Structures are given as C-alpha cells and as structure tokens.
Coordinates of C-alpha atoms and ligand atoms in Angstrom, one line a residue:
M1 CA -0.2 0.0 -0.1
K2 CA 1.1 3.3 -0.9
T3 CA 1.4 6.1 1.6
I4 CA 2.5 9.4 2.6
G5 CA 4.2 10.7 5.8
Y6 CA 6.6 13.2 6.9
A7 CA 10.2 12.3 7.2
A8 CA 13.6 13.4 8.3
Q9 CA 16.1 12.5 5.5
S10 CA 19.1 13.3 8.2
T11 CA 20.2 14.5 11.2
T12 CA 19.8 18.2 10.0
S13 CA 16.8 18.1 7.5
P14 CA 13.7 19.1 8.5
L15 CA 10.8 17.2 8.1
T16 CA 9.2 17.3 4.7
P17 CA 6.5 14.9 3.1
W18 CA 7.8 11.6 2.2
E19 CA 5.9 8.6 0.0
F20 CA 6.6 5.2 1.1
D21 CA 5.0 1.7 1.0
R22 CA 3.1 -0.1 3.8
R23 CA 3.1 -3.9 3.8
D24 CA 0.4 -6.0 2.3
L25 CA -1.7 -7.3 5.4
R26 CA 0.0 -10.4 6.9
G27 CA -2.9 -12.8 8.5
N28 CA -2.6 -11.2 12.1
D29 CA -2.5 -7.6 10.8
V30 CA -4.7 -4.8 10.9
A31 CA -4.6 -1.8 9.0
M32 CA -5.7 1.3 10.1
D33 CA -6.0 5.0 8.6
I34 CA -4.4 7.4 11.3
L35 CA -6.4 10.1 12.6
Y36 CA -4.1 12.0 15.2
C37 CA -0.6 11.4 15.9
G38 CA 1.0 13.0 19.3
V39 CA 4.5 14.6 19.2
C40 CA 6.7 13.6 21.8
H41 CA 10.1 14.4 22.7
S42 CA 11.5 11.4 21.6
D43 CA 10.5 11.9 18.0
L44 CA 12.5 14.8 18.2
H45 CA 15.6 13.1 19.7
Q46 CA 15.3 10.2 17.0
A47 CA 14.7 12.8 14.2
R48 CA 18.0 14.8 15.3
N49 CA 19.8 11.5 16.2
D50 CA 20.4 12.2 20.0
W51 CA 20.4 8.6 20.7
G52 CA 22.7 8.0 17.8
W53 CA 20.6 4.7 16.5
S54 CA 18.8 6.9 14.1
S55 CA 18.6 5.0 10.5
Y56 CA 16.9 8.1 8.0
P57 CA 14.4 8.3 6.7
V58 CA 12.9 8.4 9.8
V59 CA 9.1 8.9 9.9
P60 CA 8.4 9.6 14.0
G61 CA 5.2 9.0 15.7
H62 CA 4.2 6.6 18.4
E63 CA 0.9 8.1 19.9
I64 CA -1.2 7.0 17.0
V65 CA -4.9 7.1 17.1
G66 CA -7.2 5.8 14.1
V67 CA -9.7 3.4 12.5
V68 CA -9.3 0.5 11.2
T69 CA -9.8 0.0 7.5
A70 CA -9.1 -4.1 7.0
V71 CA -7.6 -7.0 8.8
G72 CA -5.8 -10.0 8.0
A73 CA -7.7 -13.6 7.8
E74 CA -6.7 -14.7 11.3
V75 CA -7.4 -11.4 13.1
T76 CA -9.9 -11.9 15.8
K77 CA -10.0 -9.0 18.1
F78 CA -10.6 -6.1 15.5
K79 CA -13.0 -5.4 12.7
E80 CA -13.1 -2.8 10.1
G81 CA -14.8 0.3 11.6
D82 CA -13.4 -0.1 15.1
H83 CA -11.4 2.8 17.0
V84 CA -7.7 1.2 17.9
A85 CA -4.6 2.9 18.9
V86 CA -0.9 2.2 18.6
G87 CA 1.7 3.1 21.0
C88 CA 5.7 2.7 21.0
M89 CA 6.2 -1.1 20.1
V90 CA 4.9 -2.9 17.0
D91 CA 5.9 -6.3 18.0
S92 CA 8.1 -8.4 20.2
C93 CA 9.0 -12.2 20.3
Q94 CA 5.4 -12.9 22.1
H95 CA 7.2 -16.2 23.7
C96 CA 9.6 -15.3 26.5
D97 CA 9.2 -14.8 30.3
Q98 CA 8.3 -11.3 29.6
C99 CA 6.1 -11.1 26.8
D100 CA 4.3 -14.2 29.0
K101 CA 3.4 -11.7 31.5
G102 CA 2.5 -8.8 29.3
E103 CA 5.5 -7.0 29.1
E104 CA 6.5 -6.9 26.1
Q105 CA 8.4 -3.7 26.8
L106 CA 11.2 -5.7 28.1
C107 CA 11.0 -8.3 25.9
R108 CA 14.1 -10.8 25.9
H109 CA 14.6 -10.6 22.6
G110 CA 14.0 -6.6 22.1
N111 CA 10.8 -5.3 21.1
T112 CA 10.1 -3.9 17.8
Q113 CA 9.6 0.1 18.1
T114 CA 7.0 1.5 16.0
Y115 CA 9.4 3.7 13.9
N116 CA 13.1 3.7 13.9
G117 CA 13.0 -0.5 14.6
K118 CA 13.4 -3.3 12.2
D119 CA 10.5 -5.8 11.2
R120 CA 11.0 -8.8 12.6
I121 CA 10.1 -11.1 9.8
T122 CA 11.7 -8.7 6.5
G123 CA 14.1 -6.7 8.3
E124 CA 12.9 -3.9 6.9
P125 CA 12.9 -0.1 8.6
T126 CA 10.0 0.5 10.7
Y127 CA 8.0 3.8 9.9
G128 CA 5.9 5.7 12.5
G129 CA 2.7 7.6 12.9
Y130 CA 3.2 11.0 11.3
S131 CA 1.9 9.3 8.3
R132 CA -1.9 8.6 6.6
H133 CA -1.8 4.7 7.0
L134 CA -0.4 1.8 9.5
V135 CA 0.1 -1.6 9.6
V136 CA 0.4 -3.5 12.8
R137 CA 0.1 -6.9 14.1
E138 CA -3.1 -7.1 16.4
E139 CA -1.6 -8.0 19.4
F140 CA -0.2 -4.4 19.3
A141 CA -3.2 -2.6 18.6
L142 CA -5.3 -1.2 21.5
R143 CA -8.8 -1.0 21.8
M144 CA -9.8 2.5 21.9
P145 CA -12.6 2.7 25.0
E146 CA -15.9 4.4 24.1
G147 CA -16.5 7.8 25.1
L148 CA -12.8 8.8 24.8
D149 CA -12.3 11.5 22.9
M150 CA -10.1 10.4 20.1
A151 CA -9.0 14.0 19.4
K152 CA -7.1 14.1 22.4
A153 CA -6.2 10.5 23.4
A154 CA -3.0 10.1 21.6
P155 CA -0.8 11.2 24.0
L156 CA -2.2 8.7 26.3
L157 CA 0.0 5.8 23.7
C158 CA 3.7 6.9 24.8
A159 CA 2.9 9.8 27.7
G160 CA 0.2 8.4 29.4
I161 CA 1.8 4.7 29.5
T162 CA 5.3 5.6 30.5
T163 CA 4.0 7.7 33.5
W164 CA 1.4 4.8 34.3
S165 CA 3.8 2.1 34.2
P166 CA 6.0 3.3 37.0
L167 CA 3.2 4.8 38.9
K168 CA 1.5 1.1 38.8
T169 CA 4.9 -0.5 39.5
W170 CA 5.5 1.1 42.6
G171 CA 2.3 1.0 43.9
V172 CA 0.7 4.3 43.6
K173 CA -2.4 4.6 45.3
A174 CA -4.6 7.3 47.6
G175 CA -2.3 9.0 49.8
T176 CA 1.4 8.1 47.9
R177 CA 3.2 11.2 47.7
V178 CA 4.6 11.5 44.3
G179 CA 6.6 14.3 43.0
V180 CA 7.0 14.8 39.1
I181 CA 10.1 16.6 37.6
G182 CA 9.2 18.4 34.4
L183 CA 5.8 19.7 33.8
G184 CA 5.7 19.0 29.7
G185 CA 3.9 15.9 27.8
L186 CA 5.2 13.1 30.3
G187 CA 5.0 15.3 33.3
H188 CA 1.4 16.5 33.0
M189 CA 0.2 13.1 32.5
A190 CA 1.8 12.1 35.3
V191 CA 0.1 14.4 37.5
K192 CA -3.0 14.0 35.8
L193 CA -2.6 9.6 36.3
A194 CA -1.2 10.2 39.8
A195 CA -3.8 12.6 40.9
G196 CA -6.3 10.3 39.5
L197 CA -5.2 7.3 41.7
G198 CA -5.6 9.5 44.5
A199 CA -2.0 10.5 45.2
H200 CA -0.8 13.9 46.8
V201 CA 1.5 15.3 43.6
T202 CA 3.9 17.8 43.6
V203 CA 5.5 19.1 40.8
L204 CA 9.0 20.0 40.7
S205 CA 9.7 22.9 37.5
R206 CA 12.5 25.2 36.5
S207 CA 10.1 28.1 37.5
A208 CA 6.9 29.2 39.1
D209 CA 5.4 30.0 35.9
K210 CA 3.3 26.7 35.7
E211 CA 2.2 26.7 39.1
A212 CA -1.7 27.8 38.0
D213 CA -1.5 24.9 35.4
A214 CA -0.1 22.1 37.6
K215 CA -2.7 23.2 40.1
A216 CA -5.4 22.6 37.3
L217 CA -3.9 19.4 36.2
G218 CA -4.3 18.1 39.9
A219 CA -1.1 18.6 41.6
H220 CA -1.5 20.0 45.0
A221 CA 2.2 21.8 44.9
L222 CA 4.4 23.1 42.6
L223 CA 8.2 23.5 44.3
V224 CA 11.0 25.3 42.0
S225 CA 13.9 23.3 41.7
S226 CA 16.1 26.3 41.7
D227 CA 14.8 27.4 45.1
A228 CA 17.3 26.2 47.6
A229 CA 15.3 27.1 50.8
A230 CA 12.1 25.5 49.2
M231 CA 14.1 22.3 48.4
K232 CA 15.6 22.0 51.6
A233 CA 12.1 22.6 53.2
A234 CA 11.0 19.4 51.4
A235 CA 13.3 17.2 52.3
D236 CA 11.9 13.3 52.9
S237 CA 8.6 14.3 52.2
L238 CA 8.1 12.2 48.8
D239 CA 7.5 8.6 48.6
L240 CA 8.0 8.3 44.7
I241 CA 9.6 11.2 42.1
I242 CA 9.3 10.5 38.4
D243 CA 11.8 12.5 36.6
T244 CA 10.8 13.6 32.7
V245 CA 13.8 15.7 31.8
P246 CA 14.9 15.3 28.7
V247 CA 18.7 16.3 29.2
E248 CA 21.7 15.5 31.0
H249 CA 21.0 16.6 34.7
E250 CA 21.9 16.2 37.9
L251 CA 20.0 14.1 40.3
N252 CA 21.8 15.3 43.7
P253 CA 19.7 18.1 44.1
Y254 CA 16.4 15.9 43.8
L255 CA 17.4 12.7 45.8
P256 CA 16.9 14.3 49.3
L257 CA 13.4 15.1 48.9
L258 CA 12.3 11.1 48.9
D259 CA 11.6 9.6 52.1
I260 CA 13.5 6.7 53.5
D261 CA 13.2 3.8 50.9
G262 CA 12.0 5.9 48.6
T263 CA 12.2 5.8 44.7
M264 CA 13.1 7.8 42.1
V265 CA 12.4 6.7 38.4
L266 CA 14.0 8.0 35.5
V267 CA 12.2 7.9 32.0
G268 CA 13.3 11.0 30.5
Q269 CA 16.7 11.0 29.6
L270 CA 19.1 8.6 28.1
G271 CA 22.8 8.5 28.9
P272 CA 25.2 9.5 31.9
I273 CA 24.4 11.1 35.1
P274 CA 26.5 13.8 35.9
N275 CA 28.4 14.0 39.6
M276 CA 26.1 11.0 41.3
S277 CA 26.8 10.8 45.1
S278 CA 25.8 7.4 46.9
L279 CA 25.3 9.8 49.9
P280 CA 21.5 10.2 49.7
L281 CA 21.0 6.9 48.5
L282 CA 22.8 5.1 51.5
L283 CA 21.5 7.3 54.2
G284 CA 17.8 7.3 53.3
R285 CA 18.2 3.8 51.8
R286 CA 16.6 5.5 48.6
R287 CA 16.9 4.0 45.3
V288 CA 17.1 5.3 41.7
S289 CA 15.6 3.3 39.1
G290 CA 14.6 3.6 35.3
S291 CA 11.3 2.4 33.3
P292 CA 10.8 2.0 29.3
I293 CA 7.5 2.6 28.2
G294 CA 4.7 -0.2 29.4
G295 CA 3.4 -3.2 28.1
I296 CA 0.3 -3.9 26.1
R297 CA -1.9 -5.1 28.7
E298 CA -1.0 -2.2 30.9
T299 CA -1.8 0.1 28.1
Q300 CA -5.2 -1.2 28.1
E301 CA -5.9 -1.0 31.9
M302 CA -4.3 3.0 31.5
L303 CA -6.9 3.5 28.5
D304 CA -9.9 2.2 30.4
F305 CA -9.0 4.2 33.4
C306 CA -8.3 7.0 31.5
A307 CA -11.9 6.8 29.9
A308 CA -13.2 5.5 33.4
K309 CA -12.1 8.7 35.1
N310 CA -12.5 11.1 32.1
I311 CA -8.7 11.7 31.9
L312 CA -7.3 13.3 28.4
P313 CA -4.0 15.2 28.1
D314 CA -4.0 19.0 27.5
V315 CA -3.2 19.2 23.5
E316 CA -2.5 21.8 20.8
M317 CA -3.6 20.4 17.8
I318 CA -1.6 21.2 14.8
R319 CA -1.6 20.8 10.9
M320 CA 1.0 18.1 9.6
D321 CA 2.9 21.0 7.9
E322 CA 3.4 22.9 11.2
I323 CA 5.6 20.0 12.7
N324 CA 9.0 21.9 12.2
H325 CA 7.9 24.8 14.1
A326 CA 6.3 22.2 16.4
F327 CA 9.6 20.4 17.1
D328 CA 11.1 24.1 17.8
R329 CA 8.6 24.9 20.2
L330 CA 9.0 21.7 22.2
E331 CA 12.6 21.9 22.4
K332 CA 11.7 25.3 24.0
S333 CA 9.5 23.7 26.4
D334 CA 6.9 25.8 24.6
V335 CA 3.8 23.4 24.7
R336 CA 1.1 23.1 27.3
Y337 CA 1.5 20.0 27.2
R338 CA 1.0 18.1 24.2
F339 CA 1.2 18.7 20.4
V340 CA -0.9 16.6 18.5
I341 CA -1.2 16.1 14.6
D342 CA -4.4 15.8 12.9
M343 CA -3.6 13.9 10.0
S344 CA -6.3 14.7 7.7
T345 CA -4.1 18.1 7.3
L346 CA -1.5 16.1 5.6
E347 CA -2.0 16.2 2.0
Q348 CA -3.8 19.5 2.1
P349 CA -1.7 22.6 0.7
A350 CA -1.3 25.0 3.9
A351 CA -3.5 27.8 4.1
Ligands
NAP401 P1 8.6 17.5 26.9 O1 7.1 17.4 26.7 O2 9.4 18.6 26.5 O3 8.9 17.7 28.5 C1 10.4 17.6 29.4 C2 9.9 19.1 30.9 O4 11.1 18.8 31.1 C3 9.5 20.4 30.3 O5 8.5 20.5 30.1 C4 10.3 21.0 31.1 O6 9.7 20.9 32.8 C5 11.6 19.9 31.5 N1 13.0 20.5 31.1 C6 13.3 21.0 29.8 N2 14.3 21.4 29.5 C7 15.2 20.9 30.4 C8 16.3 21.3 31.2 N3 17.1 21.8 30.2 N4 16.5 21.3 32.5 C9 15.5 20.5 33.3 N5 14.2 20.5 33.1 C10 14.1 20.7 31.6 O7 8.9 15.9 26.9 P2 8.4 14.8 27.2 O8 7.6 14.8 25.6 O9 7.5 14.8 28.3 O10 9.6 13.9 27.2 C11 10.5 13.9 28.0 C12 11.6 12.9 28.3 O11 11.2 11.7 28.2 C13 12.1 12.6 26.4 O12 13.4 12.8 26.6 C14 11.6 11.5 26.0 O13 12.7 11.0 25.1 C15 11.4 10.8 27.2 N6 10.5 9.6 26.5 C16 11.1 8.4 27.4 C17 9.9 7.4 27.6 C18 10.4 6.2 28.6 O14 9.9 5.1 28.0 N7 11.2 6.0 29.4 C19 8.8 7.3 26.8 C20 8.8 8.7 26.2 C21 9.2 10.1 26.3 P3 9.6 22.5 33.4 O15 9.7 23.8 32.2 O16 8.3 22.4 33.9 O17 10.7 22.4 34.0
ZN402 ZN1 7.2 8.9 22.9

C-alpha cells in the first residue's frame, strides 16, 4: 500500500513529505487510517539522532489513534471501523517470560519499535505515525474505549503509559506522595494519572510559571527546583519521584526529597548521570530506577482507567505542515502540554 508521511532524511534536515509503502496485510495484521498522532520529545530526539541509533529516513510518531480499514484472515480482536490505537511498539518475540507476562517492552529479544526499528520478519525499517496509514499485528493494537475523545487521546499511547507504568509498578495509591520533575508531555500526564489514583502530587519545575497549570492539572503543590530553601524544606517528603527531564542533569538536588525507602524513577533522559553521589542513597536507603514505556496489557488498563475517570491530555492541535515549528517549540518547552497532529491535514496545502 502506498502511503505518505513526514520524514527526516538526515540529522539536520527538517521533516518533509515522503511517500513510502506499508506492507501487504499478513494474516494477523490490522490496517488503519491514522486520525491523530501525538508529538513526543522522543520524536525530536530520534529525528535529530540524539541517541545515536537513528536510521534515515525517520518517520516519527508513536502516539497513534485511528480507524481500522482492513484485517487479516486470522484477526479476531478487531474489525473494519473499530477505533484503535498504537503506541511505541509494534512487535515482540511473544514467547519469552516477559512477553508471557504482558511486559513486551522488556522482551528478552527486544521489542520492535514503531519507528526506527526493524520488522521481525523482513528486517525492513519501521515507520511511525506521522503518516496516513499504518499496518500492525493485532496484538499491538489497543482498543480505544467508548467515550474517550479520539482527538485528545493520542498522547496516552506514550506519555500516558510511560508514566502510568511506574505509578503501578511502585504501587501508587490514595495518599502516596508523588513528585514529578518537568511539567511537559510526560510530566502533565504523570500529574493527571497520579492524582487520578488519589496520590498527593508535587510538581518540580524550573520556575513558578506553571504553578497555576500544575494545580489545574491536579497537583497539590509546585516546588521550584532552583529555590534551595524550598527544596530543603521539602526534604524527606516524597515516596516516589518520576523524572521526565529530557537532557543530562544532576539527580543530587532531588534525591533528598525522597523519604526513607523512596524511589526516583528516570523516564526522561538516556545517558550519563553527572556527579552522582551515593550519599543520599545510602543515608536514606533511597533508590534510583528507570522505566521504559509499558506493556500492552498495562496500556489497555491505562486507556480504560482514563475513559472511566475522564482523564485526557491537554493538547494543542497542529497541522502536519506545522511539525517543524512544533519541534522548535517543544525544544524550548513551549507547549501546554502536548502537540497532536490532525492527520486529515496531511495532504492539504498550507492555507
Ligand atoms: P517535554 O514535553 O519536552 O517535557 C520535558 C519537560 O522537562 C519540560 O516541559 C521541562 O519542564 C523539563 N525540562 C526541559 N528541559 C529541561 C532542562 N534543560 N533542565 C531541566 N528541565 C528541563 O518532553 P516529553 O515528551 O515529556 O519527554 C520527556 C523525556 O522523556 C524525553 O527525553 C523523551 O525522550 C523521554 N521519553 C521516555 C520514555 C520512556 O519510555 N522512558 C517514553 C517517552 C518519552 P519544566 O518547564 O516544568 O521544568
Ligand atoms: Zn514517546
């Protein structure tokens, strides 16, 4: 199937329209028309090869919602016309202990990323959701719950699950004291989901600019991370911190905020941690962990939770041809709080 998308052709080139093929349907495949795709900071990282493994052209996009247009002969979960969603993975081995548990993101043989990955059968590159159509095996398509606004829900597929998974892994419930570093796409979903679970939520931001927003999103407090006195006063006050900062940064200023046995989960930056000290870890028996996206079962659970609680991302809808400007704004943290591309604009000329 011929399709069109927006691709980065090199580290430095802007995203431009690019025609490519989607594979013919395999027996267990679902074909979909993409309606909306969220813009994750990971899209920007990979378009620019920040992580060093990008293979061009890169068609980003892993927060995908749409409508099923055809299904393979063996497909049982979906039919034409169903509303579906696809996140950061499109395949995994399906038989290791992690896949058996529904933790495909931790597949022993590596999951297949929605873009910038390699198809497990043909070895061909995978291309993401900044495009008109997608073909995906049915196990990696999520059912969109009735009542969840399709135009806003796309960011749940990455920002939502990436923050939901650590909240669940670390048993967040009513009264748990959760900190969220960085109020961006992931951060604002962490706030909404943690608050939805009944947690007491504190946002850690670089300035007080987002205080009113943080509270409107469900946070109880905002701490300015550069305010040394406020940070000191908040020592030992959190059970879990989710760190969404996308660039290299020190953890030392944040670790003392954790109470004894508290955990900081890194979901943002990939790479070295500067000046890491064992002191706050040792003294408070604190832990530092990390967490990659989440499994399919957990993603469905999160979508159903959001539908039941009417939790939706705060989105700014853009046209496909506004993507390069959106990337520039994302880099400056100038988005409240997630860009979503209206894919119906893909082939239309700019107004
Ligand atoms: P985003 O929308 O740009 O939000 C990041 C937030 O971090 C900003 O809003 C800002 O919050 C803070 N920040 C930005 N630059 C900073 C700096 N130089 N120093 C300190 N804080 C800074 O990005 P996102 O889409 O949420 O993604 C965040 C990171 O998570 C990215 O690196 C992305 O690749 C990664 N990610 C990981 C996974 C995973 O599986 N673990 C999944 C998706 C994304 P304030 O203005 O409030 O300070
Ligand atoms: Zn993402």
